[in-house]
Each structure stands twice: as structure tokens, then as C-alpha cells.
Coordinates of C-alpha atoms and ligand atoms in Angstrom, one line a residue:
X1 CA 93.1 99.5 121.9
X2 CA 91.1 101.2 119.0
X3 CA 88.0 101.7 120.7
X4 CA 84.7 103.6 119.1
X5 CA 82.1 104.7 121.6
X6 CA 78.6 105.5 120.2
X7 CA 76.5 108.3 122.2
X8 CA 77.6 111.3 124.3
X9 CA 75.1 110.6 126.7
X10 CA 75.8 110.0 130.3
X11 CA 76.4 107.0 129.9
X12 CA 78.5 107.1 126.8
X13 CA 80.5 110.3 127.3
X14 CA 81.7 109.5 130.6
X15 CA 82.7 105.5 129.5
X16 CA 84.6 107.0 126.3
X17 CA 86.6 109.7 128.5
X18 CA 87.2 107.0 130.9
X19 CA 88.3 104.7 128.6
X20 CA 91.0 107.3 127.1
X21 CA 91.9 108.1 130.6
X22 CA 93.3 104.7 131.1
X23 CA 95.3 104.9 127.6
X24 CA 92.7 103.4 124.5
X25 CA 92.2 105.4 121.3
X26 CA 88.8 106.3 121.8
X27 CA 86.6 107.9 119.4
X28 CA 83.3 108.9 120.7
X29 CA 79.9 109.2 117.8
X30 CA 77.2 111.1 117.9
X31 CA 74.7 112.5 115.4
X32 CA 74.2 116.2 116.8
X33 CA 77.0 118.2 115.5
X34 CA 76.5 121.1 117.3
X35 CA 77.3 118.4 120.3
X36 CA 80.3 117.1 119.0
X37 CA 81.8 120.1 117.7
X38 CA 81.6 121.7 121.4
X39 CA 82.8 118.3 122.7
X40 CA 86.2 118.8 120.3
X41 CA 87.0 122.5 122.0
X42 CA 86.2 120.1 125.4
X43 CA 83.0 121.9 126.5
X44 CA 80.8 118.7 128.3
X45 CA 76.9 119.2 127.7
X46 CA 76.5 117.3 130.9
X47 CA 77.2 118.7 134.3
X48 CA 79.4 116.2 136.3
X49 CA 82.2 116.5 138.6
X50 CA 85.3 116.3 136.9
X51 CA 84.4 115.4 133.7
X52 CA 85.2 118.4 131.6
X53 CA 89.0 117.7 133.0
X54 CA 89.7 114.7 132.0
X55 CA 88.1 115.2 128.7
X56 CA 90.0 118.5 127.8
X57 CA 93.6 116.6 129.2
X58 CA 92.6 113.3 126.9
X59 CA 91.7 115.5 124.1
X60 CA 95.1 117.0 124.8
X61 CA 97.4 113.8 124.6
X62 CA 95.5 112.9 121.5
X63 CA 94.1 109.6 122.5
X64 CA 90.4 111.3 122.1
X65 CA 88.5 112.7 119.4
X66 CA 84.6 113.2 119.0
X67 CA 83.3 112.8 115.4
X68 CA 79.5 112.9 113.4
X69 CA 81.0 110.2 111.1
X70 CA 80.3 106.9 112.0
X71 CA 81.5 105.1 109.1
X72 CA 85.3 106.3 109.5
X73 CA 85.3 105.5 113.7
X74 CA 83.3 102.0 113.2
X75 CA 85.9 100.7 110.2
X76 CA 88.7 101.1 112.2
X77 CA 87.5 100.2 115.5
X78 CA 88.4 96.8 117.3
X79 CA 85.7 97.3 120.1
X80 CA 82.5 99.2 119.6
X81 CA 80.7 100.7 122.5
X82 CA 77.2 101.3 122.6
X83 CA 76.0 104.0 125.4
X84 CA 72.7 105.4 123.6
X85 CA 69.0 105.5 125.9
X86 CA 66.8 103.3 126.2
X87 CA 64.0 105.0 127.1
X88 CA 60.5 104.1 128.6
X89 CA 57.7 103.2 126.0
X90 CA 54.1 104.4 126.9
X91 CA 53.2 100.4 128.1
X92 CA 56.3 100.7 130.9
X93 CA 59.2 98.7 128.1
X94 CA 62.1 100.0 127.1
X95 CA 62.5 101.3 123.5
X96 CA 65.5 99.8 121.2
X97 CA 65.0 101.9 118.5
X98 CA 68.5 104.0 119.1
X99 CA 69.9 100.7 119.8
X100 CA 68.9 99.5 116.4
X101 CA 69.8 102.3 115.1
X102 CA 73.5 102.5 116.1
X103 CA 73.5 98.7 115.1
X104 CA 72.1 99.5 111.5
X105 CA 75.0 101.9 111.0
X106 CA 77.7 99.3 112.2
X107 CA 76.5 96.7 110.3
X108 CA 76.4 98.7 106.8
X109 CA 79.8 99.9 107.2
X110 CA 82.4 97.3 109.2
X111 CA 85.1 96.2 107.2
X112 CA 87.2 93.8 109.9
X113 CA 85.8 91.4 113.0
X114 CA 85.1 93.4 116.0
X115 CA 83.1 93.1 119.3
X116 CA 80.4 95.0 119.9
X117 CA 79.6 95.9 124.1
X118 CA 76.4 96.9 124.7
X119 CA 76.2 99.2 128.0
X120 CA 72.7 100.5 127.3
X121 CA 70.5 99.1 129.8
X122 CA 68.3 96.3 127.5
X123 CA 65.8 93.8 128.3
X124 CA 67.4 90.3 129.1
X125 CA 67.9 88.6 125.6
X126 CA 68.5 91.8 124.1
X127 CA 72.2 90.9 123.3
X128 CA 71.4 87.7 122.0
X129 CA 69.2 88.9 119.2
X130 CA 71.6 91.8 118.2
X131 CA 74.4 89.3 117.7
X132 CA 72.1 87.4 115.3
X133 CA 71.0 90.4 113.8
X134 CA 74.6 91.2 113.5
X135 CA 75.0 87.4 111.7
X136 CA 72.4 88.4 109.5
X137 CA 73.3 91.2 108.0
X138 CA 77.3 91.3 108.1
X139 CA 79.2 89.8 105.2
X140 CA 80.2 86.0 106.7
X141 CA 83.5 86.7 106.6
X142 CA 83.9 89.2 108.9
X143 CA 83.1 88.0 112.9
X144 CA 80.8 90.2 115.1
X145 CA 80.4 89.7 118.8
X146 CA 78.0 91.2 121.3
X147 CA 79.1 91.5 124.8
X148 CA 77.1 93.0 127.8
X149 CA 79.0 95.4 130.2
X150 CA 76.3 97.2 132.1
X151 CA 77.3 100.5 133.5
X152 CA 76.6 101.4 137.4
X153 CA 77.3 105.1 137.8
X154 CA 75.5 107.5 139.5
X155 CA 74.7 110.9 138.3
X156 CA 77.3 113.7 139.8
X157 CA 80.0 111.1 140.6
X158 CA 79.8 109.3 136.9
X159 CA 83.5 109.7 136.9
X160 CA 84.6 108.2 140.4
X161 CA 81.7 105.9 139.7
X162 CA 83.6 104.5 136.7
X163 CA 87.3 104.9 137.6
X164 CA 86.5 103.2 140.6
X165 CA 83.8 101.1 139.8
X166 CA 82.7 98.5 142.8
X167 CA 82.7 95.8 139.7
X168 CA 83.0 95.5 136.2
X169 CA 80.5 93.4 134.8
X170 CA 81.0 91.4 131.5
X171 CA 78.8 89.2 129.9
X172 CA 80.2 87.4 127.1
X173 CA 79.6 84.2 124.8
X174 CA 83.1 83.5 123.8
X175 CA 87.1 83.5 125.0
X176 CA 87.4 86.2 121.7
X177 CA 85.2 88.5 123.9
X178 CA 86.2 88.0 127.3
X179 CA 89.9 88.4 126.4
X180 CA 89.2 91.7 124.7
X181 CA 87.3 93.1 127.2
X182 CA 89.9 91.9 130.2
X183 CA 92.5 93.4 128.4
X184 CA 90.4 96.9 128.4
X185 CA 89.8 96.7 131.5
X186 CA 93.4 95.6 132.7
X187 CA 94.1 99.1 133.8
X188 CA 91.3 99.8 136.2
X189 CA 92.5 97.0 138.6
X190 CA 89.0 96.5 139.7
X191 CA 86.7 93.4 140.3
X192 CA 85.5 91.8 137.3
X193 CA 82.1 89.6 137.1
X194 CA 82.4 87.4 134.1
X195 CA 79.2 85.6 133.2
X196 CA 76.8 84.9 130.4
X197 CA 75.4 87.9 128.3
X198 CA 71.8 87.3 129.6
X199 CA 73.1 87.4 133.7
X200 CA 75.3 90.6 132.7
X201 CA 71.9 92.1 131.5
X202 CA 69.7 90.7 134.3
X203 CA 72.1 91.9 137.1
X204 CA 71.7 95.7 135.7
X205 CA 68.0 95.7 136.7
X206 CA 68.3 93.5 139.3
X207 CA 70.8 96.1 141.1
X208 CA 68.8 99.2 139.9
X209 CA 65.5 97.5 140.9
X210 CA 66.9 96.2 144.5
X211 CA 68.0 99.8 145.3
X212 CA 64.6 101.2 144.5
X213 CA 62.9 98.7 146.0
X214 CA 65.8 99.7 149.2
X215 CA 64.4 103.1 148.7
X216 CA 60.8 102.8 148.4
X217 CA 60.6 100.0 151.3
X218 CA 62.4 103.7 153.5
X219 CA 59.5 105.6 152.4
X220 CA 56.9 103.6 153.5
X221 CA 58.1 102.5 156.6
X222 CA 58.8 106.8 157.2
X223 CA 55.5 107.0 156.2
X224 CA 54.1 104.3 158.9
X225 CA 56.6 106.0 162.0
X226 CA 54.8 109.1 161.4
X227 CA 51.6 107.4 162.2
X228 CA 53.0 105.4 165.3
X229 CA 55.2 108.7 166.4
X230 CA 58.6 106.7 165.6
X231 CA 61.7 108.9 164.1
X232 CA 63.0 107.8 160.8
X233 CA 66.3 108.8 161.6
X234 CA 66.7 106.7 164.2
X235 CA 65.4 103.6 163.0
X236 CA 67.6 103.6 159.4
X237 CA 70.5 104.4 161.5
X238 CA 69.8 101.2 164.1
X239 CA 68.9 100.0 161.0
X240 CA 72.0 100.2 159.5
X241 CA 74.2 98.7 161.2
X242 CA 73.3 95.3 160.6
X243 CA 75.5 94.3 158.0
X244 CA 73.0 92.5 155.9
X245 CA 71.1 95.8 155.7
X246 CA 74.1 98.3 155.5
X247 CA 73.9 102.1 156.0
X248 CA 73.3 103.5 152.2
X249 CA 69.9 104.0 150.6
X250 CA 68.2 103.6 153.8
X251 CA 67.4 107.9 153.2
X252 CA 63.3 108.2 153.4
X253 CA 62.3 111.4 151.0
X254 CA 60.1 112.7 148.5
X255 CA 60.7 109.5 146.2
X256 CA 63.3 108.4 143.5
X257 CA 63.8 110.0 140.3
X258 CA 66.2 110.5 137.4
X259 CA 67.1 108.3 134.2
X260 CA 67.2 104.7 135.9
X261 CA 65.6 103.8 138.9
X262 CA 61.8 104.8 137.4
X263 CA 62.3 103.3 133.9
X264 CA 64.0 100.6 135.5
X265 CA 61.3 99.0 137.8
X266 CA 59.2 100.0 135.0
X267 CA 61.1 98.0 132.2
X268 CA 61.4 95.0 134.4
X269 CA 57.5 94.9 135.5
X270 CA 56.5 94.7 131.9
X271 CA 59.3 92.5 130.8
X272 CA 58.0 89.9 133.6
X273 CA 54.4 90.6 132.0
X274 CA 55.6 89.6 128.9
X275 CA 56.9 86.2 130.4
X276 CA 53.6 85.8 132.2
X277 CA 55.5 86.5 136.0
X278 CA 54.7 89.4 137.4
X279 CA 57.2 90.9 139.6
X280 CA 55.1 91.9 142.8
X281 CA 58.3 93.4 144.7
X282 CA 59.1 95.7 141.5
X283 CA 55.4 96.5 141.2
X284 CA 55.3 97.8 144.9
X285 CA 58.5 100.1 144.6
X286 CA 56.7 101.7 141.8
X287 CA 53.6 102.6 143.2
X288 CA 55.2 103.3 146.8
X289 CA 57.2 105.9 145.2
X290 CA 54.3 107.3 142.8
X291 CA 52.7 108.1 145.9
X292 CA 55.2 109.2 147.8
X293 CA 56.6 111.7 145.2
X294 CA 53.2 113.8 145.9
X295 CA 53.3 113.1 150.0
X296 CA 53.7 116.9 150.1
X297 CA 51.5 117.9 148.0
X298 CA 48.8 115.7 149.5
X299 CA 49.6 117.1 152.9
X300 CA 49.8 120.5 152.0
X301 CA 45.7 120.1 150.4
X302 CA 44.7 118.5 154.0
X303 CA 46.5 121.6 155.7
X304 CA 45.1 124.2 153.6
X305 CA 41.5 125.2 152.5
X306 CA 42.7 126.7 149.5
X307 CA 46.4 126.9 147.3
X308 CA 44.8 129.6 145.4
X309 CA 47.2 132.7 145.2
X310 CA 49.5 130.7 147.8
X311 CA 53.0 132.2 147.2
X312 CA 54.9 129.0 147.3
X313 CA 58.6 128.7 147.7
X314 CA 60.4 125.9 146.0
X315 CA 64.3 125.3 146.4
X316 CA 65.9 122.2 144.2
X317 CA 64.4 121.4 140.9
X318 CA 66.5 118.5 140.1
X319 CA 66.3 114.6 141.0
X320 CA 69.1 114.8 143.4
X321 CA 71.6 116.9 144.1
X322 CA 75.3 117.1 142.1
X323 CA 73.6 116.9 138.4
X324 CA 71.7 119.0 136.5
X325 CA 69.0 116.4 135.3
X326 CA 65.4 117.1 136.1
X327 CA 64.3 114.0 134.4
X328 CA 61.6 112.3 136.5
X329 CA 62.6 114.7 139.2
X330 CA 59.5 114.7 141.6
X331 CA 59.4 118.8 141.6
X332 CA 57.8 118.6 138.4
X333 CA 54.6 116.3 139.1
X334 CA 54.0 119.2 142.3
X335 CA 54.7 122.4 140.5
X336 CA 52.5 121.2 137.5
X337 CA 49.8 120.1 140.6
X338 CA 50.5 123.7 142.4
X339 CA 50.6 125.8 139.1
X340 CA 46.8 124.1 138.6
X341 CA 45.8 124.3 141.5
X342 CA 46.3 128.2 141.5
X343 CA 49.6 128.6 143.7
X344 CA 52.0 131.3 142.9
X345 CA 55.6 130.0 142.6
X346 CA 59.2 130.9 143.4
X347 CA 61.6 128.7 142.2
X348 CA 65.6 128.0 142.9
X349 CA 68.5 125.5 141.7
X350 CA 72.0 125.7 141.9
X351 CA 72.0 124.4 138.0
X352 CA 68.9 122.7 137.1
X353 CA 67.0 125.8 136.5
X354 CA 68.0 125.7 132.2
X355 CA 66.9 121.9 131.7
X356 CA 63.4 123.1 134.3
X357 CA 62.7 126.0 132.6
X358 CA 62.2 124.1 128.7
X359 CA 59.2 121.6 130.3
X360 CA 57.7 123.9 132.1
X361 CA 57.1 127.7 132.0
X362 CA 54.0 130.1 133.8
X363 CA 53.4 133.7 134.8
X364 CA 53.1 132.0 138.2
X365 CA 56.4 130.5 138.3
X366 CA 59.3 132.4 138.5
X367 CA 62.5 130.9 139.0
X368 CA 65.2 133.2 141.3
X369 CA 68.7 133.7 141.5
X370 CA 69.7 132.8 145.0
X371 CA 67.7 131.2 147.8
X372 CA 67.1 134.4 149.9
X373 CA 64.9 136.1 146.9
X374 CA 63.2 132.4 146.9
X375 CA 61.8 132.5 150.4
X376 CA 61.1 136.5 150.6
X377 CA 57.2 136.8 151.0
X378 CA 56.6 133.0 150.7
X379 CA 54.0 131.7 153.1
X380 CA 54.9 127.9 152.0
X381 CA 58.3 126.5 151.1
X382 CA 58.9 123.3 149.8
X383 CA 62.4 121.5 149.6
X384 CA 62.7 118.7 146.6
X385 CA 66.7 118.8 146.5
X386 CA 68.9 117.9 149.2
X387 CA 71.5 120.9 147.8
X388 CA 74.4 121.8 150.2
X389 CA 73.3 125.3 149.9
X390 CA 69.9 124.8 151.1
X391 CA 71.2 122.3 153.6
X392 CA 73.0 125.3 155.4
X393 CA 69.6 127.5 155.7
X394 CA 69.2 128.1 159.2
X395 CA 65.5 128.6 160.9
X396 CA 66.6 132.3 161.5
X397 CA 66.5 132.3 157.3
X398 CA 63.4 131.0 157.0
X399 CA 61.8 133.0 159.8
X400 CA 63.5 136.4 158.6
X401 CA 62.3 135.7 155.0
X402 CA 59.0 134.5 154.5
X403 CA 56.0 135.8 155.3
X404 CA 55.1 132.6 157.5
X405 CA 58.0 130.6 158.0
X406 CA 55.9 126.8 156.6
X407 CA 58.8 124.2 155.6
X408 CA 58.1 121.4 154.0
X409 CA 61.1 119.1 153.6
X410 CA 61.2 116.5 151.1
X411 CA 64.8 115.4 151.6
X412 CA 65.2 115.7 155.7
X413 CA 67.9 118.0 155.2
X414 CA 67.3 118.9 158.9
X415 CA 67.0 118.0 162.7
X416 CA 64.2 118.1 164.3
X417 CA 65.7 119.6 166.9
X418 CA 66.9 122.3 164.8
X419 CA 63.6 124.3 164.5
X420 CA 62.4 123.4 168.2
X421 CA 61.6 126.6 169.8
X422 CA 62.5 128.8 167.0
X423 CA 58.5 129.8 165.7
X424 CA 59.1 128.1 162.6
X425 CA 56.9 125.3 161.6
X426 CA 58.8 122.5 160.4
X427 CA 57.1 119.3 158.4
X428 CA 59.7 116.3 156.8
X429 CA 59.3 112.5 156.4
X430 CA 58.9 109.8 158.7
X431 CA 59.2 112.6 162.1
X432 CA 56.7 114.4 163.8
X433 CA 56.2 117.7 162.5
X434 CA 57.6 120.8 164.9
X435 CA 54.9 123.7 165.2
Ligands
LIG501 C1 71.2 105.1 139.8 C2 72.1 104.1 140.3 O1 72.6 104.5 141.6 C3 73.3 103.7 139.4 O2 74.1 102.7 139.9 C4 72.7 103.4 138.0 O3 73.7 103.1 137.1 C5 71.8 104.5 137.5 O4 70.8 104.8 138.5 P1 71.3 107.8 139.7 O5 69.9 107.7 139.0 O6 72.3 108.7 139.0 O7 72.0 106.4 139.7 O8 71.1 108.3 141.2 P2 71.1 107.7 142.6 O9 72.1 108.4 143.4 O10 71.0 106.3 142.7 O11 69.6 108.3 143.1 C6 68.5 108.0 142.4 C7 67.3 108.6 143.1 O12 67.0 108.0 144.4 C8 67.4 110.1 143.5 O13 66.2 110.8 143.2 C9 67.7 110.1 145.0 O14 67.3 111.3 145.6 C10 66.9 108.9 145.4 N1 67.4 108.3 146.7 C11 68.6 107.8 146.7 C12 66.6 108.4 147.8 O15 65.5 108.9 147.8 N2 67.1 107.8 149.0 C13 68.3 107.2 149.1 O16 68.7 106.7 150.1 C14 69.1 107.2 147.9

């Protein structure tokens, strides 16, 4: 099928090469040409496994092109993919305006019928007023459907994530729609979800919003076994096998981050504002993770008189590990705190140093090439990234290194047990701290 996909986004970029992977046309818009012109040569802006292959072998077979003009890719399109942000307003809601936008240009240009599938991420009822915007403004004769088909992939694995999707969910209005989008989605063999637009659109948040929710509930009850002397570990694991709770997300840390989960909860809480219900689970994963994204920091105040001239060791920058994105990464609330607060700073990521390094520059902070020349002289290291690399320090690195071997792990890369003994002092979430 002749498929145009607008944005080179995550979300975007990674459903267009998909798409062309299972045999459509796809032509992916965007309006940086810089972008799209390194796209072409098949040079991804994004970090993610596998994704530059299976852009450069589509590009390749021909069934793939990236392009700055709209008009030409919407005209000939029979399904138009929307993939552009929606980011977080200052009052929590998510902004349409790229939405719009993309919708603008579609409507002054289409010249046959064709179904429009919003994957963006949009407030319930979002779909329903495109399509009458759409009804609005398109010439009568010419039919224009909306469809919701939220996207579920996860940064570092968007690929996997897509290909083999745990569902594909469609929200549709009409038997035109529905058919269209099974026969896209023929290929993937994969469970499909068909339902109303507004469900499609509510089970987006209501997954991303659940899993933070999964994620923040971990934190605090890590939070509460440090009180009571209880082990983290051990509880998400006995946990976890109880089927109704299963074993994934149960991992306590430093908080959530990234492009979903914190505009997410966020969108949803004002959305239920709006309506005049406010959504008091949604309100608590917010805040519990607000708080717990400066746990360290917090600590590290109570432990020390001063962070003045502390030379502090940071390894991972970004929200998680296997992406390059630093967006709502919690490293950046503490090293603006630390930076304040007078600390000096060593820095180190794998990748996410580039994206780090345009929010946030200091004499004091000076980002390193490996992890060793990270930790030499610190008397403080913190851990925001749960890295491989960092995963295989050993105590004997942190001892040899730094000028007093403090850890502070954010992610539990570690056992306990590990640093028992070994004269380094060891601090991480939801266990008792080894001195
Ligand atoms: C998420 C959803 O997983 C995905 O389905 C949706 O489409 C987009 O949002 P992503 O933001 O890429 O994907 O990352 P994810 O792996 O879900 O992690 C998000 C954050 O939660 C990270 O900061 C991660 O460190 C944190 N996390 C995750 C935990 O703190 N504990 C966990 O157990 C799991």
C-alpha cells in the first residue's frame, strides 16, 4: 500500500521503516531538510538498535524514500501516518499544535479519499475533532477518515518493539478504516485490538500511566524497606511471581524519565481536571517519582555538611540505558542541584553525552571519555544509568580510583553483597547501605 508517514521522530521514523520492512511504499515527511537529506544517504538521527539497517536495506529495495515535500507524498498516499510530539504544555496538557499542523497541510493539498492514523499520543476525543476538522475543510467529495493506532515501543528496542509488537491497537469509526488498516497490518501476524477511536486513545495512557504508576508504587515501597530494614530485591522478586503482579517493572530506582511516562501521567491528570475527575492514582505516580528522582541528592545533603568543591562522579546521563535521549532524564534535575550547590563534576555516557552537553554546560562539569577517568579523584560517585559498562565496575574499580570510594546507586546495578567487606561504602534503593 501507498503509505505517507509524517515525522521522523521516534515514533514516526521507526513506524515508516517498519512499515517498508513488511513491503508498503512508504514515504516518510519531515520539515528539516538537513534531516531528511541525511535520512536519504540512510544516516538515522536517533540512536536505536537496528534501525539504521533496516532503513539503509528498505532504502535499497526502493520501497522507502524520505522527502520535505508534503504536498507530492500526501496526494498520492492511500494511508497517512501521523507520528509528530505532543509535547507537555506548561499547565501539565499535551500541545496539538504539530498535530494541527501536519493536519493543515493534508487538508490543503489531498486530491483522492484517504485515512488518516493518528499514532501521536492525544488526549481522548482528539481523533474525533480532527475528523471533523478534516469534514470541514476538505472538498465534500473527497472522504477523510481518522483512525487511532497508538504506538507502544520502548526506546532502544523501538524496532523489536514494533516488529513484534504485544498488540496492535486500532481504533476506528468505519469498516473503510478497519479494513485498510488490517490489511497493513496483515504482515506482522500479531494481535490486533479493534475498538472505537476514543478506547484506542484512552488505552495509550492508560498503559503508559499503569506502568508508571507500576514503577512509582516500587519506589516507594524501596523507600519504606529501607526504613523497616527489608531488601527490595527480594520482595519484587517474591513479588513477582504472582501472576497478577508479574516480574517486569517491579525495578525500584532513581525514578522514570524519558518522552512518555512523565508527560503521560501529566497529560492524563489535567485532562481528568478538565472533566472535573481528578485522577488520584495518576497524581501519586507523579509526585512519588518527583521526589524520588532527587532521593540522592537529598541523602547526599543529610550525609554531608557541605557539597562545596565536592568532586563528584557521575556515570549515565541518559533516562535509561540503550538510547541516547536525556529528555526528563533524572541526571539533569541533580547536576543542575549539584552544579548550584557548588560541587565539582565528572561526567560519563556511553552516547548521551552530545544531547547532555546542549542543556547544560559549566566550568564544573566536565564530561570524560571512559569511566576510569570519571571516578579518578572523585570522593562521591553517583550512578543515574543502569549502562552495561558501568554494570561491570567492580569495588576494586571504585576503591582503586577515587579518592574515597562513596557509591551512590540510582539504578541497583549491584549486590549488596558485592561491596561487603571490600572498604567501599555502598548506598542504593530500598537496601541497607554497606559501610
Ligand atoms: C515507555 C513505554 O514502555 C512504551 O510502551 C511507550 O510507548 C513509551 O514509553 P520508554 O519511555 O522508551 O517507553 O522507556 P521504558 O523502558 O518504559 O522506561 C521508562 C522509564 O522508566 C526509564 O527512565 C526507566 O529507567 C524507568 N523504569 C522502567 C524504572 O525505573 N523501573 C522499571 O522497572 C522500568
Amino acid at each position: 500500500m501507498n503509505i505517507a508517514v509524517a515525522g521522523t521522530g521516534y515514533v514516526g521514523l521507526v513506524t515508516g521503516v517498519c512499515l517498508a520492512e513488511c513491503g508498503h511504499q512508504v514515504t516518510c515527511i519531515d520539515i528539516d531538510e538537513n534531516k531528511i537529506a541525511r535520512l536519504n544517504l540512510g544516516v538515522s538521527p536517533i540512536y536505536e538498535q537496528g534501525l539504521e539497517e533496516l532503513l539503509m536495506k528498505n532504502l535499497k529495495r526502493g520501497n522507502l524514500n524520505f522527502t520535505t515535500n508534503y504536498q507530492k507524498a500526501y496526494q498520492s498516499a492511500e494511508v497517512i501516518f501521523i507520528g509528530v510530539g505532543t509535547p507537555e504544555k506548561e499547565d501539565g496538557s499535551a500541545s496539538l499544535d504539530f498535530l494541527y499542523s501536519v493536519c493543515n497541510q493534508i487538508a490543503s493539498c489531498i486530491v483522492k479519499d484517504c485515512l488518516v492514523v493518528i499514532k501521536s499520543t492525544v488526549p481522548i476525543g482528539t481523533n474525533d475533532k480532527i475528523e471533523r476538522y478534516f469534514k470541514e475543510t476538505v472538498e465534500e467529495c473527497i472522504r477523510v477518515e481518522v483512525a487511532s493506532n497508538p504506538e507502544f515501543l520502548a526506546q532502544g528496542s523501538a524496532v523489536n518493539d514494533t516488529l513484534h509488537a504485544s498488540r496492535i491497537v486500532i481504533g476506528v469509526e468505519s469498516e473503510w478504516a478497519e479494513s485498510k488498516l488490517r490489511s497493513i497490518y496483515e504482515g506482522f501476524h500479531l494481535p490486533m485490538v479493534v475498538t472505537s477511536r476514543r478506547n484506542a486513545e484512552m488505552i495509550k495512557y492508560a498503559s503508559n500511566d499503569f506502568l508508571a504508576l507500576k514503577i512509582s508504587y516500587m519506589n516507594e515501597i524501596a523507600n519504606f524497606c529501607e526504613i523497616i530494614e527489608a531488601n527490595i530485591d527480594d520482595v519484587a522478586f517474591g513479588m513477582s511471581l504472582d501472576p497478577r503482579i508479574g516480574p517486569r517493572f517491579l525495578n525500584a530506582g532513581i525514578g522514570y524519565g524519558g518522552s512518555c511516562f512523565p508527560k503521560d501521567t501529566k497529560a492524563l491528570y489535567s485532562l481528568g481536571n478538565e472533566y472535573g475527575y481528578e485522577l488520584k492514582t495518576i497524581k501519586a505516580a507523579i509526585e512519588i517519582n518527583e521526589r524520588q528522582k532527587l532521593k540522592i541528592y537529598r541523602e547526599l545533603k543529610m550525609r554531608f555538611d557541605t557539597l562545596q568543591g565536592m568532586k563528584i562522579a557521575v556515570l549515565g546521563l541518559t533516562f535509561k540505558p540503550g538510547t541516547d535521549d536525556i529528555r526528563e532524564a533524572p541526571s539533569l534535575i541533580n547536576i543542575k542541584r549539584l552544579l548550584e550547590d557548588g560541587a565539582i563534576l565528572t561526567a560519563y555516557d556511553p552516547v548521551g553525552i552530545h544531547n547532555f552537553e546542549r542543556l547544560i554546560t559549566s566550568k564544573n562539569l566536565n564530561y570524560k571519555k571512559n569511566l576510569n577517568d570519571t571516578l579518578k579523584g572523585a570522593q562521591v560517585a553517583i550512578i543515574f544509568t543502569e549502562w552495561s559498562e558501568i554494570k561491570e565496575l567492580t569495588p576494586h574499580d571504585f576503591k582503586g580510583y577515587m579518592e574515597t570510594p562513596i557509591v551512590y546507586d540510582g539504578r541497583n546495578c549491584f549486590k549488596n553483597e558485592a561491596f561487603k567487606g571490600t572498604g567501599v561504602e555502598y548506598h542504593s534503593i530500598g537496601r541497607m547501605s554497606i559501610k
